[in-house]
XYZ file of C-alpha atoms in Angstrom:
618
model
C 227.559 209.538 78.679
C 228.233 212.957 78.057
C 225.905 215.884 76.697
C 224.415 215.341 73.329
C 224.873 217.841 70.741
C 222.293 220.668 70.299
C 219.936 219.397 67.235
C 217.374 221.117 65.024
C 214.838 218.415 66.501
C 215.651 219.327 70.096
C 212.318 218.956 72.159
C 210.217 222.051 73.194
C 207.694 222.493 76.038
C 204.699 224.972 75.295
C 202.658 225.439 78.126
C 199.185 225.693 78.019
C 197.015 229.334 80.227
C 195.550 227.382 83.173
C 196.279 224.350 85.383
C 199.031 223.988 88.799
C 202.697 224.106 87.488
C 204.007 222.700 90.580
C 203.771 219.463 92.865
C 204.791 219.027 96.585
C 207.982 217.291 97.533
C 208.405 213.444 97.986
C 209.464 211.915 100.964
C 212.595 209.482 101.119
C 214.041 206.712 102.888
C 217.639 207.474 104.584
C 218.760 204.416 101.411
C 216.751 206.565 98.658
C 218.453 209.373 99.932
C 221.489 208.431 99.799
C 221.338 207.200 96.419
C 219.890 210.241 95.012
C 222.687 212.475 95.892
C 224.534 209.814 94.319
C 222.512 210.422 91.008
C 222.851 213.779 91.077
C 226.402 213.951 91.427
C 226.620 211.932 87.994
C 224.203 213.858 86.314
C 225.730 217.113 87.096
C 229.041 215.462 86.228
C 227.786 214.500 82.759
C 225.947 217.650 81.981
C 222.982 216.508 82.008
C 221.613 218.486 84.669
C 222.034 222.208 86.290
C 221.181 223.470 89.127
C 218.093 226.061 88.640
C 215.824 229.036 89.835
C 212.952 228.018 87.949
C 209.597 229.384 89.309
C 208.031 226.315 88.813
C 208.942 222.253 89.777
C 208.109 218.945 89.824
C 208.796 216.052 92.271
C 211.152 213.282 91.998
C 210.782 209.695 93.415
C 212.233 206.204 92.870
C 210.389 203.255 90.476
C 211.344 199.379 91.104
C 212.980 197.780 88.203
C 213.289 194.341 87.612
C 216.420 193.556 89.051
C 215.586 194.776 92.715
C 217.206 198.160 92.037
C 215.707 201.782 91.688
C 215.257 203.925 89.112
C 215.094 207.485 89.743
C 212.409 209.241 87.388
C 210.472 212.806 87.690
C 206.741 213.163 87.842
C 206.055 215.583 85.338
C 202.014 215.331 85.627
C 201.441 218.511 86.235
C 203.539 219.829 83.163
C 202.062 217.324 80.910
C 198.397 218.642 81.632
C 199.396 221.641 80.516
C 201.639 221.075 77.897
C 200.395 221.300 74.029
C 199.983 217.970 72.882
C 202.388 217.396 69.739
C 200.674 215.232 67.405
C 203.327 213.732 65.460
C 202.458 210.558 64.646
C 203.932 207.345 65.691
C 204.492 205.105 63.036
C 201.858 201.823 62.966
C 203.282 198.606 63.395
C 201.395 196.894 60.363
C 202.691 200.033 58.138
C 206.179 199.070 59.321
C 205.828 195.441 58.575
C 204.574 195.850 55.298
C 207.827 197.387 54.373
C 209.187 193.633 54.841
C 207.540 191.716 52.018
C 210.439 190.062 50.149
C 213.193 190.472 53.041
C 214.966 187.512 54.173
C 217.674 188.999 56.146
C 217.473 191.167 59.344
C 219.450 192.879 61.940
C 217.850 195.025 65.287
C 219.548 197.624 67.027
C 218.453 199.440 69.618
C 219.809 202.603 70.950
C 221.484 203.406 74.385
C 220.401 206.176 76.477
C 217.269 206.330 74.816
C 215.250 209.729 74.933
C 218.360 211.282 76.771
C 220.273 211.635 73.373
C 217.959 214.814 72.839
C 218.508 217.943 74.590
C 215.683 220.317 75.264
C 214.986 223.535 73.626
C 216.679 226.582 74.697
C 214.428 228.739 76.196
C 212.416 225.842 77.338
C 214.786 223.709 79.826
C 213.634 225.745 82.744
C 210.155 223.874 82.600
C 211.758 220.961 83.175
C 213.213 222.010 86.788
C 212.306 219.219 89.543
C 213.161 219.834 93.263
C 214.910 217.220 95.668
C 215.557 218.029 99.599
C 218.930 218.909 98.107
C 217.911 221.654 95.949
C 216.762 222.441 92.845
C 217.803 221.187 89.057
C 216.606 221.607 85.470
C 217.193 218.876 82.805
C 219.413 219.761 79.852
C 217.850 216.500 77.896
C 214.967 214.873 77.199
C 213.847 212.258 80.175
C 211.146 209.644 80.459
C 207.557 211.303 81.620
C 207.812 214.307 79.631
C 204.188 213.554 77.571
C 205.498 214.972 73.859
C 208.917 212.110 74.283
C 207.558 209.938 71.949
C 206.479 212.408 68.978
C 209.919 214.515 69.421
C 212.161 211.280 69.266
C 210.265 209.346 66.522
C 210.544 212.878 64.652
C 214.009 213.199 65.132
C 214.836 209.155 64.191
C 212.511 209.749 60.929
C 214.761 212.811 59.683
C 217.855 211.447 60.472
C 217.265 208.110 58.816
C 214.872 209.542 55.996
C 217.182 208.320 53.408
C 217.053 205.004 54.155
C 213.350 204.844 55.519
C 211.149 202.280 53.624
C 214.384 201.281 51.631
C 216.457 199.284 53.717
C 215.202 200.335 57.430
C 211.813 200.600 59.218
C 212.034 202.877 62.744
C 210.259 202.314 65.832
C 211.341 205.286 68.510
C 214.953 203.818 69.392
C 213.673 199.998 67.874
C 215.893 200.117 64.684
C 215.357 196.915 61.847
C 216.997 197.050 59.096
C 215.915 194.095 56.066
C 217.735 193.215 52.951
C 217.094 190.531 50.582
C 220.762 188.924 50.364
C 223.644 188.819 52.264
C 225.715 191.289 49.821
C 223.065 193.908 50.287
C 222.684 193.876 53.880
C 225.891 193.980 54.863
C 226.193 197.092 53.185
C 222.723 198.551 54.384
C 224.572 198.265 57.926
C 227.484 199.876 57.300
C 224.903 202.869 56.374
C 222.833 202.836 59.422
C 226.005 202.418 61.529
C 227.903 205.497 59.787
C 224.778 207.313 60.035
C 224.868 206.713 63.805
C 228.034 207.136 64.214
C 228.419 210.659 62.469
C 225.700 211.891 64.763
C 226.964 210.604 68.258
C 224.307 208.006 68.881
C 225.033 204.554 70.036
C 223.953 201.285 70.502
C 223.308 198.891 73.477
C 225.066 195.628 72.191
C 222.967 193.276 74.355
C 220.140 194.360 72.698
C 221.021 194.093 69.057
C 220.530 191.466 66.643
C 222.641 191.217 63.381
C 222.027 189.134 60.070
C 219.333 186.393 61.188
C 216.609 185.196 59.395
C 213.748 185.210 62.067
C 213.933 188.358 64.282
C 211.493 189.384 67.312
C 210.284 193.418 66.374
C 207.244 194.938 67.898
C 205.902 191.636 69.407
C 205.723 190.456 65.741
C 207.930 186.901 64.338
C 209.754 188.499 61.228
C 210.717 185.575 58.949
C 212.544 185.273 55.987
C 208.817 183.593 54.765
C 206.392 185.892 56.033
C 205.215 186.914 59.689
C 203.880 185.242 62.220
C 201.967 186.546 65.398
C 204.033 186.273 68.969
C 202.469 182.947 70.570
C 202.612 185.032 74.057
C 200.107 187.737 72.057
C 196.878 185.502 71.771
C 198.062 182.755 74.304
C 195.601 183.382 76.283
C 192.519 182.326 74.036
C 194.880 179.450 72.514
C 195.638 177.933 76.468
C 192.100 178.044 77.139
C 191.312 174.547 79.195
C 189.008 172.064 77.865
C 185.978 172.181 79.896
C 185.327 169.678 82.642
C 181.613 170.534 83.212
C 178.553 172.220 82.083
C 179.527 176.039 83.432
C 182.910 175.402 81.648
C 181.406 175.325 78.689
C 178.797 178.100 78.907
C 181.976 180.312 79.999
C 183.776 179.765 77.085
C 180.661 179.992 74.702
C 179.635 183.412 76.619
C 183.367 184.612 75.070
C 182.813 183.082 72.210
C 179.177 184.206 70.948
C 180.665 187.570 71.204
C 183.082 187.068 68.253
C 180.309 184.743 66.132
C 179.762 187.459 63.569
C 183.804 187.539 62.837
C 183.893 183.115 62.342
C 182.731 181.847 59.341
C 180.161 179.176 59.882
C 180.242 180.072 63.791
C 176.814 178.165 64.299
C 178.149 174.937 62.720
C 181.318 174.444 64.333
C 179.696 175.678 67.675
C 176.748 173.588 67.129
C 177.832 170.494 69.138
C 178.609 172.488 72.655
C 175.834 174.816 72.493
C 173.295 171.148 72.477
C 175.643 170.420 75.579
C 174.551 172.854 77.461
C 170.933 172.788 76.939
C 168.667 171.245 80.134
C 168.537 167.983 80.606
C 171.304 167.096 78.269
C 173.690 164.568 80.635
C 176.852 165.870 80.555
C 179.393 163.550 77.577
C 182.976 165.238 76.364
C 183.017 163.157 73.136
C 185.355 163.523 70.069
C 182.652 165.912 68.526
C 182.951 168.112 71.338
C 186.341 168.585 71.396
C 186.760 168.829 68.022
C 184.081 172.241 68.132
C 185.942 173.570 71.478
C 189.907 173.373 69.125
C 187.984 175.015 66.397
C 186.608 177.654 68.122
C 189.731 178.665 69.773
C 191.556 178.594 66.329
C 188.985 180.263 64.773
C 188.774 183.231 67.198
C 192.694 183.161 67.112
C 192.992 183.701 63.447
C 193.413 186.293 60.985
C 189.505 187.619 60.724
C 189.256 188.279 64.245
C 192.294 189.699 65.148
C 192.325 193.056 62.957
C 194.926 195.294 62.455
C 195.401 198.139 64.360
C 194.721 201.354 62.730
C 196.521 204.578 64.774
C 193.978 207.036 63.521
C 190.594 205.226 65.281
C 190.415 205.312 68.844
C 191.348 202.121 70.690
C 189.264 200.509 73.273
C 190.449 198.202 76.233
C 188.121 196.077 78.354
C 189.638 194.731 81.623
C 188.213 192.956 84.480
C 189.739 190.417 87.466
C 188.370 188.055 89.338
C 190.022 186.802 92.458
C 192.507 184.515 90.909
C 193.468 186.243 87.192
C 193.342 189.008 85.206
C 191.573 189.574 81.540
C 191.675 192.393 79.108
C 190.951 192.567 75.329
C 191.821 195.361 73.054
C 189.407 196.681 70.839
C 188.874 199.819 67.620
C 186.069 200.209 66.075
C 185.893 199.017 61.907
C 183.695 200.131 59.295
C 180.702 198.022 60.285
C 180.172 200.206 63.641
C 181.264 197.225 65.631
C 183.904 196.547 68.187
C 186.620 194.293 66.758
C 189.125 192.458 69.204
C 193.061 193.320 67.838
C 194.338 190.815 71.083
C 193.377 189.048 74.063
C 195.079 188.716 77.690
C 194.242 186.492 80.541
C 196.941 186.256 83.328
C 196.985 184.193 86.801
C 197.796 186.164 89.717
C 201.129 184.736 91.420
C 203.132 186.204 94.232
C 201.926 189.067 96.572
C 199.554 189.712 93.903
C 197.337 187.162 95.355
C 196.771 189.407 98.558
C 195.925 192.563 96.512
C 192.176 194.198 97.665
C 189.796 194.561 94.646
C 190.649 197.925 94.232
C 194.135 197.467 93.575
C 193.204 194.348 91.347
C 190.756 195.687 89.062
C 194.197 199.040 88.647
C 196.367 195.760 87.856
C 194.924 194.582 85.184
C 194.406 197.921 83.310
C 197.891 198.402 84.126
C 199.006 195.018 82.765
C 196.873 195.691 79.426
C 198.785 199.371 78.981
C 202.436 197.317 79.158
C 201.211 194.263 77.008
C 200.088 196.417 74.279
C 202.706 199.445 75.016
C 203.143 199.651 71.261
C 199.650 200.245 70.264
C 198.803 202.168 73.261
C 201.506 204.938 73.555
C 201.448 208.353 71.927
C 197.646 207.466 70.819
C 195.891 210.500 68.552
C 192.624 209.994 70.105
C 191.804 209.235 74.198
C 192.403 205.372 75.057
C 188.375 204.582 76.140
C 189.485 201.725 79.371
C 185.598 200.201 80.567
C 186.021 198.759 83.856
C 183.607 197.332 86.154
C 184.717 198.994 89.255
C 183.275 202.411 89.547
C 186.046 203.679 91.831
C 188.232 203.723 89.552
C 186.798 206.376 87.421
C 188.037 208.961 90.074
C 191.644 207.008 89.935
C 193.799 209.688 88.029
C 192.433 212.592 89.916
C 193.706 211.372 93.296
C 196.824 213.036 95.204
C 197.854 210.195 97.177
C 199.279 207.415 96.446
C 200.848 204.341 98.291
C 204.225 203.000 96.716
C 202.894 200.611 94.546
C 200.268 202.794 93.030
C 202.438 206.066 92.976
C 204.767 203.680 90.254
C 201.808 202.788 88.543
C 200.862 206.299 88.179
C 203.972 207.137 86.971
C 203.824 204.400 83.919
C 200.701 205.305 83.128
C 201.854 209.228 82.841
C 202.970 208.974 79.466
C 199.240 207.347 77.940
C 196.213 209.457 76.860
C 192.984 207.635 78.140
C 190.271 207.906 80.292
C 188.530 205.185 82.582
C 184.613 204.551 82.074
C 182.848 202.166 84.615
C 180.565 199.752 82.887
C 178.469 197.527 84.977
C 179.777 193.731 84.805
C 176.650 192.852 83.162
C 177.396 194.502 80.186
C 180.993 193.374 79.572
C 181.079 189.193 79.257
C 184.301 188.949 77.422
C 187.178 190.062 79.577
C 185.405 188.818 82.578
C 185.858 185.171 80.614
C 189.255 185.470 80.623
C 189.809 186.382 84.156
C 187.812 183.079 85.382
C 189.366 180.571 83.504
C 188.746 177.334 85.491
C 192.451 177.127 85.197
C 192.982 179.856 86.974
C 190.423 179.042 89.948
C 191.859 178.163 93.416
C 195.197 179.578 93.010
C 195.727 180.955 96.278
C 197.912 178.267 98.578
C 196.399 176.854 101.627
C 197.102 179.021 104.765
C 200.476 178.417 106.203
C 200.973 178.767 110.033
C 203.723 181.468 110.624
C 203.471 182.041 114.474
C 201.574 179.979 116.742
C 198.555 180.182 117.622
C 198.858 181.638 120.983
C 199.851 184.732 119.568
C 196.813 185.232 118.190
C 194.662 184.343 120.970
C 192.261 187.752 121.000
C 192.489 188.279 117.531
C 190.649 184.665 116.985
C 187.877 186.770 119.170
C 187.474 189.268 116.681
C 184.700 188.904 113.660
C 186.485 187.875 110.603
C 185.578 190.258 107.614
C 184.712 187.391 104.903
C 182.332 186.167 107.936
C 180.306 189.771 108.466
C 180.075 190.183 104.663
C 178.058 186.784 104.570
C 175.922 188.269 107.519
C 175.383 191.565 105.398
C 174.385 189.464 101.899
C 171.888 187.542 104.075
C 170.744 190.823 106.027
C 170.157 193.261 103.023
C 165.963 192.395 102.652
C 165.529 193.138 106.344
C 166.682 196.491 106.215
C 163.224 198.338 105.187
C 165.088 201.580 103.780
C 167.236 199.260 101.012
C 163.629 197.976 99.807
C 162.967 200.389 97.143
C 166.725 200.158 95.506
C 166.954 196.302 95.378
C 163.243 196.588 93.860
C 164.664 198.577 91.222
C 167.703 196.617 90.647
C 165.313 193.515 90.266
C 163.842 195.820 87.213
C 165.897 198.035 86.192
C 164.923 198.263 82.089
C 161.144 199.144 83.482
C 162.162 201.875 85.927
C 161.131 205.223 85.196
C 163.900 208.043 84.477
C 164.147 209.444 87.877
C 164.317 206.606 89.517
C 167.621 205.323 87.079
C 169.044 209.032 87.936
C 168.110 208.471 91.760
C 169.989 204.850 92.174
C 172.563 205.250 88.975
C 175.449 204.875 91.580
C 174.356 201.041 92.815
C 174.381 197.781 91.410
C 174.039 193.954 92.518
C 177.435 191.816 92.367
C 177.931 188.559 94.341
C 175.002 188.931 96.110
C 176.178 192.184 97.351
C 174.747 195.813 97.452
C 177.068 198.691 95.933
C 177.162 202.201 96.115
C 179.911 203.387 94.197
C 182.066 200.346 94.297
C 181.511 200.299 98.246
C 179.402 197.290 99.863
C 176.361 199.081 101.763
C 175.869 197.823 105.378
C 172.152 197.708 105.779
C 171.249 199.152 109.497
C 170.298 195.115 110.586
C 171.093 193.985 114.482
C 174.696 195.090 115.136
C 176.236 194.671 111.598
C 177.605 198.476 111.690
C 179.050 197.880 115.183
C 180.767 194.912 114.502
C 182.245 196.440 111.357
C 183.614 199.525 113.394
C 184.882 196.856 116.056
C 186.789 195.262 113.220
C 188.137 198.320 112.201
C 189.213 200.322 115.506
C 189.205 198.112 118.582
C 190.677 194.905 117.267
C 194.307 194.071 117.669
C 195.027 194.368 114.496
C 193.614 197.769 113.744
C 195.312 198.908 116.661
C 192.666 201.964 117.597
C 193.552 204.549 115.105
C 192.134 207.789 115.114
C 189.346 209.294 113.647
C 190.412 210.138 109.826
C 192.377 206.919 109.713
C 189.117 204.414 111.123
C 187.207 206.646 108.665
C 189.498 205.873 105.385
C 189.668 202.183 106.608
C 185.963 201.649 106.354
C 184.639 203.600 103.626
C 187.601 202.502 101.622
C 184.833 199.697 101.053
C 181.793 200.340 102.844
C 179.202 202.381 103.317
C 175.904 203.508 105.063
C 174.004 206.807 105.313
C 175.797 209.003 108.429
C 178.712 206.466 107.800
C 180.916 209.669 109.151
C 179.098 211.329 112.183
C 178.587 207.685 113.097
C 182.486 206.737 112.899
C 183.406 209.662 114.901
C 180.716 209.050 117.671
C 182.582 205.526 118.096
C 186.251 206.169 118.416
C 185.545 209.162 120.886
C 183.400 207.440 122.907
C 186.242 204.476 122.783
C 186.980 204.321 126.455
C 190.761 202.837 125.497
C 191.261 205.786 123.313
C 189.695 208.278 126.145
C 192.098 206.236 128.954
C 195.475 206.394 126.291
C 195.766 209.950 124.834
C 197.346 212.408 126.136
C 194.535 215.294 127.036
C 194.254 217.915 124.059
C 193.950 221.047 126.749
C 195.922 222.053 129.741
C 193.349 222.543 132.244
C 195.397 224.061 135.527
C 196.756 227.203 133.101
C 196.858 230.051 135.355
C 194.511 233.150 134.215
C 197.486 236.157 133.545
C 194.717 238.474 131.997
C 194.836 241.529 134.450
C 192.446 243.009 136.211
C 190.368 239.623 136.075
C 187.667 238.412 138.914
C 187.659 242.157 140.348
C 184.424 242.131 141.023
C 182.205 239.293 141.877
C 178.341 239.347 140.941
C 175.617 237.877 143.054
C 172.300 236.790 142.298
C 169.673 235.791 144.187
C 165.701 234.345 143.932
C 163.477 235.698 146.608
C 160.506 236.584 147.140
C 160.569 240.265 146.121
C 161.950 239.269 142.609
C 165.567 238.612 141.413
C 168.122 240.996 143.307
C 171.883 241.440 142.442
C 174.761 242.266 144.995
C 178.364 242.646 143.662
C 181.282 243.298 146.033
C 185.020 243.866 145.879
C 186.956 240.766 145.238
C 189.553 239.699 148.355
């Protein structure tokens, strides 16, 4: 590729008065490093980068793709915060398919080099700089991150293709469809979008294009020469749902269900025969009947008056929650009737490494997954994406400055989207937590395999497994006398006065656990604490870190009053640690200050009173 041509619709950055301009360098593997001087040698060799003196920076770093491979990208986070937001709108997906009523022939294109066939604003490309350990470069084009992307390019694919917009083409950023209703007609409306591409350098990437079928995948919509249908992959996860086996089956699905019953005509009738299943002391009988009301449910919910369209000018919410085994989200905007109106459901299995993932990095997954499964809804939103999640630490997510590798790529992708994450207590959110405990998707994990012998691990069997001491702190919580007063108000919450609310906002009940701010509290029961710190410091596999690093391993996900001083206390009174590290001071220095001990001062307690003697040192 070589540099594109300068353009009326090249991309400017105006910056905002207040907020950091620059970001600290990344570190790099000897293999990254490697293969970013090999990047910047073909950037530089296509133009698309110069080296630059810019006053201010951002980091680079490398993203996973697919294949195994890397992807070299800049974090431009700190620019985007205080770049003005350009509100061109993205065109909405119904609008676009709307424009297809009557077309029976299609062909997709989609562009190469995406967002890099738009150089940046002269005057402007200086904001882009990014440093590397081999200096530092400013971007001559338009590159992924950079938060206004989306509005410039759609702008720029809008003008150049106005003539033909809503005639014979509908745009997408670089997703290109252009519909005909004969074979005559389209051949010709090609030969138009082609010479149009053509006579302004732009390409496309043949293994992506599509030409003259009559069912075409655009926007995770079926185009047909008939109509539209929705992508079986978009509301799978409500159509997949198992028949129940048994009586909490059933009540799960229902408690997803009665959530939708003002959207299903005649909801009460064709739910009718699994609501009497579940009353007490019905026996338990999966008849025809009951079937029958479970299939029509799921179509029901699945069909047109539940699924709305999405309307880019409202706000869009997304629910997510996962359990141990799966993931569930649903995406929501608000309609005329005040209410929140489901536009798609997703429920996903963990599979893979995902499996060991800590809830933390769980609960991040599945808001992650949502933002990628609805990517064309979600990006370049108007109005803040509103994400409710039960976890409460991850309302403090996006503020954080360090990240491990998986979660500095998921910061990355999430760069480009406007939202903010709310934490809303489990309790209050039934739906998405549905979809994450399918009983389809319980006991997933695979038995425990035995990778070295057992031997190996003959002191580590000694140590007190974690899953064991959190069933010693559920059963300990009602003996610890100070925790009295906050499970008393967690018994009652709705009749607690105001100040008590404020006092204990931060914890809730889940699992039979205490939490203060996502964190399990240890009550102070026996040696609970102790054997927690044991776990966490003087157990083989901990390895006795030091002090910050215990500290960040155990308040990662619990907590206790004096949780710190107490911490500290432990590791330096570890008598390994004390026998191990190297001593901080040099205690057999020699005193060089001059003139010191000249003079050496007596005293002594008698009976006359306290008398002092001083003579000359030796």
């Amino acid at each position: 590729m070589t540099l594109p041509p300068h353009r009326h619709y090249n991309i400017g950055i105006e910056l905002t008065e207040e907020g950091p301009l620059n970001s600290p360098l990344y570190s790099m593997t000897d293999a990254e490093s490697a293969t970013l001087k090999d990047w910047l040698r073909d950037e530089l060799k296509a133009g698309k980068i110069r080296p630059s003196k810019s006053s201010i920076s951002s980091p680079v770093m490398f993203v996973p793709k697919k294949d195994g491979s890397c992807r070299l990208v800049v974090d431009y986070c700190c620019l985007n915060n205080r770049t003005k937001k350009n509100v061109y709108p993205l065109p909405c997906p119904d609008n676009l398919m709307a424009q297809l009523r009557g077309a029976k022939i299609f062909t997709k294109l989609d562009l190469q080099w995406g967002y890099n066939n738009v150089q940046v604003k002269e005057g402007d490309k200086w904001k882009t700089a990014f440093h590397t350990k081999y200096g530092l470069y400013k971007s001559l084009v338009m590159t992924f991150g950079l938060t206004n992307a989306l509005a410039a390019f759609q702008h720029f694919m809008n003008k150049l293709f106005k003539d033909l917009l809503d005639v014979c083409v509908i745009i997408y950023l670089n997703d290109i469809l252009i519909y005909s209703k004969d074979d005559a007609s389209h051949t010709q409306h090609v030969h138009e979008v082609l010479r149009c591409l053509i006579e302004n350098q732009l390409f496309c990437k043949a293994s992506k294009c599509t030409f003259h079928v009559t069912s075409v995948e655009y926007l995770g919509i079926i185009v047909l020469d008939k109509g539209f249908s929705l992508d079986k992959l978009k509301i799978q996860a409500v159509q997949e749902w198992p028949t129940p086996s048994k009586v909490k089956e059933v009540q799960s699905f229902l408690g997803f269900a009665n959530f939708l019953c003002c959207f299903v005509a005649n909801f009460s009738h064709i739910a009718r025969p699994l609501h009497n299943l579940v009353k007490k002391d019905v026996p338990w009988k999966w008849d025809t009947k009951e079937q029958e009301s479970f299939q029509g449910l799921k179509d029901a919910i699945t069909n047109a008056p539940v699924l709305c369209h999405a309307d880019p000018s409202k706000p869009y919410f997304l629910e997510t929650n996962a359990s141990g085994a799966a993931l569930g989200s649903i995406l929501s905007q608000q309609q005329e009737d005040s209410r929140l109106h489901p536009l798609g459901f997703l429920s996903e299995s963990f599979k893979g490494a995902k499996q060991n993932y800590n809830t933390h990095d769980k609960e991040l997954l599945a808001i992650i997954r949502s933002f990628k499964y609805w990517r064309i809804f979600l990006e370049g939103t108007i109005h803040p994406i509103t994400v409710f999640t039960d976890h409460r630490n991850l309302e403090y997510w996006k503020e954080s400055c360090t990240f491990n590798c998986c979660c500095a790529r998921w910061h990355l992708l999430l760069a480009g989207y406007n939202f903010q994450i709310v934490y809303q207590p489990g309790k209050q959110s039934g739906k998405p937590d549905a979809l994450s405990q399918r009983p389809d998707h319980a006991n997933v994990p695979p038995a425990n395999q035995t990778m070295l012998p057992n031997p190996v691990f003959a002191n580590i069997a000694l140590v007190l497994p974690e899953q064991e001491l959190q069933q010693r702190i559920e059963s300990s919580l009602d003996q610890d006398e100070s925790l009295e007063e906050i499970l008393q108000f967690l018994q009652n919450e709705s009749k607690a006065p105001l100040s008590i609310k404020r006092a204990f906002k931060d914890y809730q009940m889940e699992a039979g656990l205490l939490f203060y701010q996502g964190r399990i509290v240890v009550p102070d029961v026996g040696t609970l604490r102790m054997d927690l710190l044991q776990i966490f410091h003087n157990s083989p596999l901990a390895g006795h870190p030091g002090r910050q690093q215990t500290l960040e391993l155990v308040s990662c996900n619990y907590y206790w009053p004096g949780i710190c001083a107490e911490m500290y206390w432990h590791v330096d009174s570890c008598e390994t640690c004390q026998r191990i590290r190297k001593p901080v001071l040099d205690v057999c220095k020699d005193v060089e200050e001059e003139g010191a001990c000249g003079r050496v001062y007596l005293s002594r307690m008698g009976d006359g009173g306290l008398c002092k003697y001083n003579a000359e040192a030796a």
